Amino acid sequence: MPTDGHDLRHHGDAEVRDDGAALVDLAVNVRAETPPAWLREVIAGSLAGLAAYPDGRRARAAVAARHGVGVERVLLTAGAAEAFVLLARALKVRHPVVVHPQFTEPEAALRDAGHTVGRVLLRETDGFRLDPAAVPEDADLVVIGNPTNPTSVLHPASAVARLARPGRTLVVDEAFMDAVPGERETLAGRTDVPGLVVLRSLTKTWGLAGLRVGYVLASSETVADLERAQPLWPVSTPALAAAEACVAPRALAEAGHAAHRVATDRAHLVAGLSRIPGLRIVTPAEGPFLLVRLPRAAAVRRRLRDLGFAVRRGDTFPGLDEDWLRLAVRDRATAGSFLRALERALTAEGR
């Protein structure tokens, strides 16, 4: 879906399909070496129940308990991407606005549903920080990511909450919030922000992109509207088992430790990138990825593929152009190999 030169349906997995399958993957934001063995065992154990239709009540109650809200405020979905489609189809809105650069599926889903979508483009000169005053007052649906993909910016919860208005639905995509130590700046579980809809994904931290599981936290009225737009049994039995397990205390503790490891590995990658002349990093970064700008980035990305590494092109995100790349945070050894390859790629392009 090219729109104004931006292919809204291009995602990082396109970099590692087909001839990219053997590349070292810094294009996809799913945490490496997941799912862990204990989670694979939970999923495998659920297969004995495949003859029965999925029953999401236990998983829904577990998610509600994890965030301290009633079950009527929780909707389980086949990944956060399904939630964007449901919002676009079920809510009656006249002036939806998406804050960019960010994950492009919300805008794509709104356009597919026949909506004319407004854009608020955050500026590099402001560090891609949110200015609530930039959002039009007549917007009755506002979508923002936090932390934002691809900028890795974590907006203050207070600034995001300032976007709320009576009669407006405020959608906050927190797909990467569990990668932030302490999940600071989350709005999940808040019931005092009017029109708030928080989306969560379990596919990133737990490596479940192929299973498709996420959830919505919203008012009971909004949840009911979205549920009516869902097909029957939208979340599979294995995905429900995974959802219940991933919000249990043991999993939350493990995710917390993983978030601190990501922060350490990200700092290592930032330090290495900072030594490369002409390369700019969007900082402070708080997600499991970095957004970088460098001259001839498109050519450098192609050269990196020749050297065995896949990175995410940035020009498909509204507000960015061909000079931007998104890099997933990996372990120190992988980062070291990548930095050496990047230096080779830049040397080759500088000839």
Short mmCIF file of C-alpha atoms in Angstrom, two decimals:
data_model
loop_
_atom_site.label_atom_id
_atom_site.label_comp_id
_atom_site.label_asym_id
_atom_site.label_seq_id
_atom_site.Cartn_x
_atom_site.Cartn_y
_atom_site.Cartn_z
CA MET A 1 0.00 0.00 0.00
CA PRO A 2 2.19 2.87 -1.19
CA THR A 3 0.86 6.19 0.19
CA ASP A 4 2.64 9.47 -0.53
CA GLY A 5 5.72 7.44 -1.39
CA HIS A 6 5.56 5.35 1.78
CA ASP A 7 4.80 1.64 1.53
CA LEU A 8 2.65 1.25 4.65
CA ARG A 9 2.54 -2.52 4.33
CA HIS A 10 6.29 -3.02 4.28
CA HIS A 11 7.62 -4.48 7.54
CA GLY A 12 10.92 -5.78 8.83
CA ASP A 13 10.13 -9.41 8.07
CA ALA A 14 10.33 -8.60 4.34
CA GLU A 15 14.09 -8.15 4.81
CA VAL A 16 14.60 -11.75 5.96
CA ARG A 17 12.27 -13.66 3.65
CA ASP A 18 13.38 -15.68 0.63
CA ASP A 19 16.99 -14.73 -0.19
CA GLY A 20 17.28 -12.96 3.17
CA ALA A 21 16.52 -16.04 5.28
CA ALA A 22 20.20 -16.77 5.94
CA LEU A 23 21.07 -13.22 6.97
CA VAL A 24 21.80 -12.14 10.54
CA ASP A 25 18.53 -10.44 11.44
CA LEU A 26 18.66 -6.88 12.74
CA ALA A 27 15.50 -6.00 10.80
CA VAL A 28 12.81 -7.65 12.95
CA ASN A 29 12.15 -6.40 16.47
CA VAL A 30 11.33 -9.79 18.01
CA ARG A 31 13.77 -10.62 20.81
CA ALA A 32 16.25 -13.32 19.84
CA GLU A 33 16.43 -16.77 21.49
CA THR A 34 12.74 -16.83 22.30
CA PRO A 35 10.35 -18.36 23.12
CA PRO A 36 12.13 -19.92 26.11
CA ALA A 37 11.92 -23.65 26.73
CA TRP A 38 9.32 -23.37 29.49
CA LEU A 39 7.00 -21.39 27.21
CA ARG A 40 7.44 -23.86 24.37
CA GLU A 41 6.41 -26.59 26.81
CA VAL A 42 3.26 -24.66 27.76
CA ILE A 43 2.35 -24.22 24.11
CA ALA A 44 3.07 -27.85 23.29
CA GLY A 45 0.97 -28.97 26.26
CA SER A 46 -2.02 -27.04 24.91
CA LEU A 47 -2.10 -29.13 21.74
CA ALA A 48 -3.97 -31.90 23.50
CA GLY A 49 -6.97 -29.58 23.66
CA LEU A 50 -7.15 -28.71 19.97
CA ALA A 51 -10.32 -30.73 19.41
CA ALA A 52 -12.27 -28.22 21.51
CA TYR A 53 -13.11 -24.68 20.47
CA PRO A 54 -10.85 -22.07 22.12
CA ASP A 55 -12.05 -20.75 25.48
CA GLY A 56 -10.40 -17.44 26.31
CA ARG A 57 -11.89 -16.86 29.76
CA ARG A 58 -8.86 -17.94 31.78
CA ALA A 59 -6.40 -15.99 29.66
CA ARG A 60 -8.64 -12.93 29.71
CA ALA A 61 -8.90 -13.10 33.50
CA ALA A 62 -5.13 -13.49 33.78
CA VAL A 63 -4.52 -10.39 31.65
CA ALA A 64 -7.08 -8.45 33.69
CA ALA A 65 -5.38 -9.46 36.93
CA ARG A 66 -1.96 -8.55 35.56
CA HIS A 67 -3.14 -4.96 34.93
CA GLY A 68 -5.55 -4.66 37.85
CA VAL A 69 -8.67 -4.12 35.75
CA GLY A 70 -11.96 -5.94 35.30
CA VAL A 71 -12.24 -8.65 32.67
CA GLU A 72 -14.80 -6.54 30.84
CA ARG A 73 -11.97 -4.11 30.01
CA VAL A 74 -9.84 -6.78 28.25
CA LEU A 75 -10.06 -8.09 24.70
CA LEU A 76 -7.69 -10.79 23.47
CA THR A 77 -6.59 -10.46 19.86
CA ALA A 78 -4.55 -12.28 17.26
CA GLY A 79 -1.63 -9.92 17.83
CA ALA A 80 -1.83 -6.15 18.12
CA ALA A 81 -2.23 -5.95 14.34
CA GLU A 82 -5.74 -7.42 14.57
CA ALA A 83 -6.67 -4.74 17.09
CA PHE A 84 -5.85 -2.01 14.57
CA VAL A 85 -8.22 -3.59 12.06
CA LEU A 86 -10.97 -3.90 14.66
CA LEU A 87 -10.58 -0.28 15.72
CA ALA A 88 -10.72 0.90 12.11
CA ARG A 89 -13.84 -1.13 11.34
CA ALA A 90 -15.81 -0.93 14.58
CA LEU A 91 -15.42 2.66 15.74
CA LYS A 92 -17.43 5.40 14.09
CA VAL A 93 -14.91 8.19 13.65
CA ARG A 94 -14.79 11.15 11.31
CA HIS A 95 -11.27 12.54 11.70
CA PRO A 96 -8.66 9.93 12.64
CA VAL A 97 -5.08 11.12 13.10
CA VAL A 98 -1.92 9.04 13.34
CA VAL A 99 1.22 10.44 14.97
CA HIS A 100 4.22 9.57 12.78
CA PRO A 101 6.82 8.26 12.32
CA GLN A 102 5.43 5.10 13.87
CA PHE A 103 4.25 1.59 13.04
CA THR A 104 2.32 1.93 9.80
CA GLU A 105 -0.38 -0.73 10.24
CA PRO A 106 -2.79 1.60 12.13
CA GLU A 107 -2.91 4.00 9.19
CA ALA A 108 -3.09 1.17 6.67
CA ALA A 109 -6.03 -0.40 8.53
CA LEU A 110 -7.86 2.92 8.75
CA ARG A 111 -7.39 3.57 5.04
CA ASP A 112 -8.56 0.06 4.18
CA ALA A 113 -11.71 0.73 6.18
CA GLY A 114 -12.41 3.82 4.06
CA HIS A 115 -11.20 6.53 6.42
CA THR A 116 -9.32 9.64 5.38
CA VAL A 117 -6.36 9.72 7.74
CA GLY A 118 -4.61 12.82 9.01
CA ARG A 119 -0.96 12.76 9.97
CA VAL A 120 1.02 14.58 12.62
CA LEU A 121 4.70 14.33 11.74
CA LEU A 122 7.09 14.59 14.68
CA ARG A 123 10.33 16.33 13.79
CA GLU A 124 13.91 15.15 13.91
CA THR A 125 14.94 18.57 15.23
CA ASP A 126 12.75 17.91 18.29
CA GLY A 127 14.14 14.41 18.75
CA PHE A 128 10.80 13.03 17.49
CA ARG A 129 9.28 14.05 20.83
CA LEU A 130 5.53 14.43 21.17
CA ASP A 131 4.01 17.90 21.21
CA PRO A 132 0.37 17.32 22.24
CA ALA A 133 -0.57 20.74 20.85
CA ALA A 134 0.35 19.56 17.33
CA VAL A 135 -2.62 17.17 17.26
CA PRO A 136 -5.74 18.85 15.80
CA GLU A 137 -8.47 19.51 18.33
CA ASP A 138 -11.12 18.01 16.06
CA ALA A 139 -9.37 14.63 15.82
CA ASP A 140 -11.75 12.04 17.27
CA LEU A 141 -9.26 9.15 17.01
CA VAL A 142 -5.55 9.59 17.74
CA VAL A 143 -3.00 6.80 17.42
CA ILE A 144 0.49 6.97 18.93
CA GLY A 145 3.13 4.38 19.78
CA ASN A 146 4.97 4.34 23.12
CA PRO A 147 7.81 3.53 23.00
CA THR A 148 7.52 4.41 19.35
CA ASN A 149 8.56 2.13 16.52
CA PRO A 150 10.85 3.06 14.74
CA THR A 151 12.23 6.04 16.69
CA SER A 152 12.66 4.21 20.03
CA VAL A 153 11.36 7.34 21.76
CA LEU A 154 9.54 6.84 25.06
CA HIS A 155 7.04 9.66 25.52
CA PRO A 156 6.11 10.73 29.05
CA ALA A 157 2.80 9.20 30.09
CA SER A 158 1.65 12.66 31.15
CA ALA A 159 2.23 14.03 27.63
CA VAL A 160 0.39 11.14 26.00
CA ALA A 161 -2.52 11.46 28.44
CA ARG A 162 -2.81 15.14 27.50
CA LEU A 163 -4.06 13.96 24.09
CA ALA A 164 -7.25 12.62 25.70
CA ARG A 165 -10.48 14.55 25.19
CA PRO A 166 -14.17 13.83 25.77
CA GLY A 167 -15.46 12.29 22.55
CA ARG A 168 -11.98 11.24 21.37
CA THR A 169 -10.54 7.72 21.29
CA LEU A 170 -6.85 7.75 22.23
CA VAL A 171 -5.08 4.61 21.02
CA VAL A 172 -1.65 3.99 22.57
CA ASP A 173 0.34 1.17 20.99
CA GLU A 174 2.47 -0.25 23.81
CA ALA A 175 3.70 -3.29 21.88
CA PHE A 176 7.26 -2.66 23.13
CA MET A 177 6.51 -1.35 26.61
CA ASP A 178 7.53 -4.61 28.29
CA ALA A 179 11.02 -4.05 26.87
CA VAL A 180 11.29 -0.86 28.97
CA PRO A 181 12.68 -1.52 32.48
CA GLY A 182 9.88 -1.02 34.97
CA GLU A 183 7.48 -0.26 32.11
CA ARG A 184 7.74 3.37 33.12
CA GLU A 185 5.42 5.71 31.22
CA THR A 186 2.84 2.97 30.62
CA LEU A 187 -0.84 3.85 30.58
CA ALA A 188 -1.95 0.22 30.81
CA GLY A 189 -4.40 -0.24 33.64
CA ARG A 190 -5.32 3.46 33.79
CA THR A 191 -9.08 3.99 33.98
CA ASP A 192 -9.01 7.74 34.58
CA VAL A 193 -8.04 8.76 31.02
CA PRO A 194 -11.15 9.29 28.89
CA GLY A 195 -11.34 7.30 25.66
CA LEU A 196 -8.07 5.47 26.35
CA VAL A 197 -7.31 2.28 24.41
CA VAL A 198 -3.99 0.56 25.16
CA LEU A 199 -2.72 -2.18 22.85
CA ARG A 200 -0.23 -4.77 24.02
CA SER A 201 1.63 -7.48 22.11
CA LEU A 202 3.13 -10.66 23.52
CA THR A 203 4.97 -11.45 20.32
CA LYS A 204 8.02 -9.21 20.77
CA THR A 205 9.54 -10.12 24.12
CA TRP A 206 8.45 -13.74 23.92
CA GLY A 207 9.24 -14.46 20.26
CA LEU A 208 5.67 -15.41 19.36
CA ALA A 209 5.23 -13.55 16.08
CA GLY A 210 4.20 -16.81 14.43
CA LEU A 211 1.56 -17.54 17.07
CA ARG A 212 -0.18 -14.12 17.00
CA VAL A 213 -1.31 -13.02 20.44
CA GLY A 214 -1.97 -9.63 22.01
CA TYR A 215 -4.69 -7.75 23.80
CA VAL A 216 -6.63 -4.52 24.16
CA LEU A 217 -7.25 -2.63 27.40
CA ALA A 218 -10.16 -0.18 27.13
CA SER A 219 -13.53 0.74 28.54
CA SER A 220 -16.09 -2.03 28.64
CA GLU A 221 -18.12 -0.20 25.97
CA THR A 222 -15.17 -0.01 23.58
CA VAL A 223 -14.25 -3.64 24.24
CA ALA A 224 -17.83 -4.68 23.45
CA ASP A 225 -17.75 -2.72 20.18
CA LEU A 226 -14.49 -4.33 19.13
CA GLU A 227 -15.60 -7.80 20.18
CA ARG A 228 -18.66 -7.55 17.95
CA ALA A 229 -16.35 -6.90 15.01
CA GLN A 230 -14.22 -9.96 15.76
CA PRO A 231 -14.84 -13.33 14.15
CA LEU A 232 -15.72 -16.20 16.47
CA TRP A 233 -12.78 -17.82 18.27
CA PRO A 234 -10.18 -15.32 16.98
CA VAL A 235 -7.37 -16.48 19.29
CA SER A 236 -6.22 -20.08 19.07
CA THR A 237 -5.91 -22.44 22.02
CA PRO A 238 -2.07 -22.43 21.90
CA ALA A 239 -2.08 -18.62 21.79
CA LEU A 240 -4.45 -18.46 24.76
CA ALA A 241 -2.17 -20.79 26.72
CA ALA A 242 0.79 -18.58 25.86
CA ALA A 243 -1.07 -15.41 26.87
CA GLU A 244 -1.97 -16.82 30.27
CA ALA A 245 1.60 -17.97 30.86
CA CYS A 246 3.20 -14.70 29.71
CA VAL A 247 1.32 -12.57 32.24
CA ALA A 248 2.07 -14.87 35.18
CA PRO A 249 4.46 -13.58 37.89
CA ARG A 250 7.30 -15.83 36.74
CA ALA A 251 7.07 -14.53 33.19
CA LEU A 252 6.81 -10.92 34.29
CA ALA A 253 9.97 -11.30 36.34
CA GLU A 254 11.77 -12.87 33.39
CA ALA A 255 10.57 -10.08 31.08
CA GLY A 256 11.85 -7.53 33.56
CA HIS A 257 15.31 -9.10 33.55
CA ALA A 258 15.22 -9.24 29.74
CA ALA A 259 14.37 -5.53 29.59
CA HIS A 260 17.49 -4.71 31.60
CA ARG A 261 19.60 -6.90 29.30
CA VAL A 262 18.17 -5.11 26.28
CA ALA A 263 19.06 -1.76 27.85
CA THR A 264 22.65 -2.91 28.42
CA ASP A 265 22.98 -4.33 24.91
CA ARG A 266 21.45 -1.17 23.44
CA ALA A 267 23.98 0.99 25.27
CA HIS A 268 26.78 -1.16 23.85
CA LEU A 269 25.41 -0.76 20.31
CA VAL A 270 24.97 3.00 20.77
CA ALA A 271 28.58 3.31 21.93
CA GLY A 272 29.82 1.49 18.85
CA LEU A 273 27.67 3.45 16.44
CA SER A 274 28.70 6.73 18.05
CA ARG A 275 32.24 6.18 16.85
CA ILE A 276 31.18 6.16 13.19
CA PRO A 277 31.59 9.58 11.55
CA GLY A 278 28.49 11.00 9.90
CA LEU A 279 26.07 8.60 11.59
CA ARG A 280 23.35 10.06 13.81
CA ILE A 281 21.42 8.04 16.41
CA VAL A 282 18.05 9.09 17.77
CA THR A 283 18.60 9.22 21.52
CA PRO A 284 17.69 8.66 24.23
CA ALA A 285 16.43 5.34 22.91
CA GLU A 286 14.22 3.19 25.12
CA GLY A 287 13.02 0.37 22.83
CA PRO A 288 14.75 -2.82 21.64
CA PHE A 289 15.82 -1.03 18.45
CA LEU A 290 17.59 2.13 17.29
CA LEU A 291 16.82 4.61 14.52
CA VAL A 292 19.91 5.91 12.77
CA ARG A 293 20.54 8.37 9.97
CA LEU A 294 23.50 8.23 7.64
CA PRO A 295 24.31 9.32 4.10
CA ARG A 296 23.54 6.82 1.33
CA ALA A 297 21.69 4.59 3.81
CA ALA A 298 19.86 2.70 1.06
CA ALA A 299 23.14 1.73 -0.60
CA VAL A 300 24.68 0.86 2.76
CA ARG A 301 21.71 -1.42 3.53
CA ARG A 302 22.23 -3.28 0.25
CA ARG A 303 25.95 -3.61 0.97
CA LEU A 304 25.16 -4.96 4.45
CA ARG A 305 23.04 -7.68 2.84
CA ASP A 306 26.05 -8.70 0.79
CA LEU A 307 27.99 -8.90 4.05
CA GLY A 308 25.35 -11.10 5.70
CA PHE A 309 23.22 -8.63 7.71
CA ALA A 310 19.61 -7.51 7.33
CA VAL A 311 18.51 -4.10 8.67
CA ARG A 312 15.19 -2.30 8.34
CA ARG A 313 14.85 0.45 5.74
CA GLY A 314 13.34 3.63 7.13
CA ASP A 315 11.78 5.27 4.10
CA THR A 316 8.49 3.35 4.42
CA PHE A 317 7.68 5.31 7.60
CA PRO A 318 5.93 8.66 7.04
CA GLY A 319 8.25 11.40 8.24
CA LEU A 320 11.42 9.52 7.24
CA ASP A 321 13.34 9.13 3.98
CA GLU A 322 16.03 6.93 2.45
CA ASP A 323 18.69 8.21 4.84
CA TRP A 324 17.19 6.29 7.79
CA LEU A 325 17.69 2.72 9.02
CA ARG A 326 16.22 0.88 12.00
CA LEU A 327 18.48 -1.57 13.83
CA ALA A 328 17.23 -4.22 16.22
CA VAL A 329 19.24 -4.55 19.43
CA ARG A 330 21.04 -7.87 19.68
CA ASP A 331 23.65 -9.39 22.01
CA ARG A 332 27.15 -7.94 22.19
CA ALA A 333 28.76 -10.55 19.96
CA THR A 334 26.21 -9.99 17.21
CA ALA A 335 26.50 -6.23 17.62
CA GLY A 336 30.27 -6.44 17.32
CA SER A 337 30.06 -8.43 14.10
CA PHE A 338 27.48 -6.01 12.75
CA LEU A 339 29.56 -2.94 13.58
CA ARG A 340 32.52 -4.39 11.71
CA ALA A 341 30.29 -5.14 8.73
CA LEU A 342 28.85 -1.62 8.86
CA GLU A 343 32.31 -0.08 8.78
CA ARG A 344 33.15 -2.23 5.74
CA ALA A 345 29.90 -1.22 4.06
CA LEU A 346 30.55 2.45 4.68
CA THR A 347 34.13 2.13 3.40
CA ALA A 348 32.89 0.47 0.23
CA GLU A 349 30.29 3.20 -0.34
CA GLY A 350 32.86 5.92 0.28
CA ARG A 351 35.14 4.83 -2.54
#
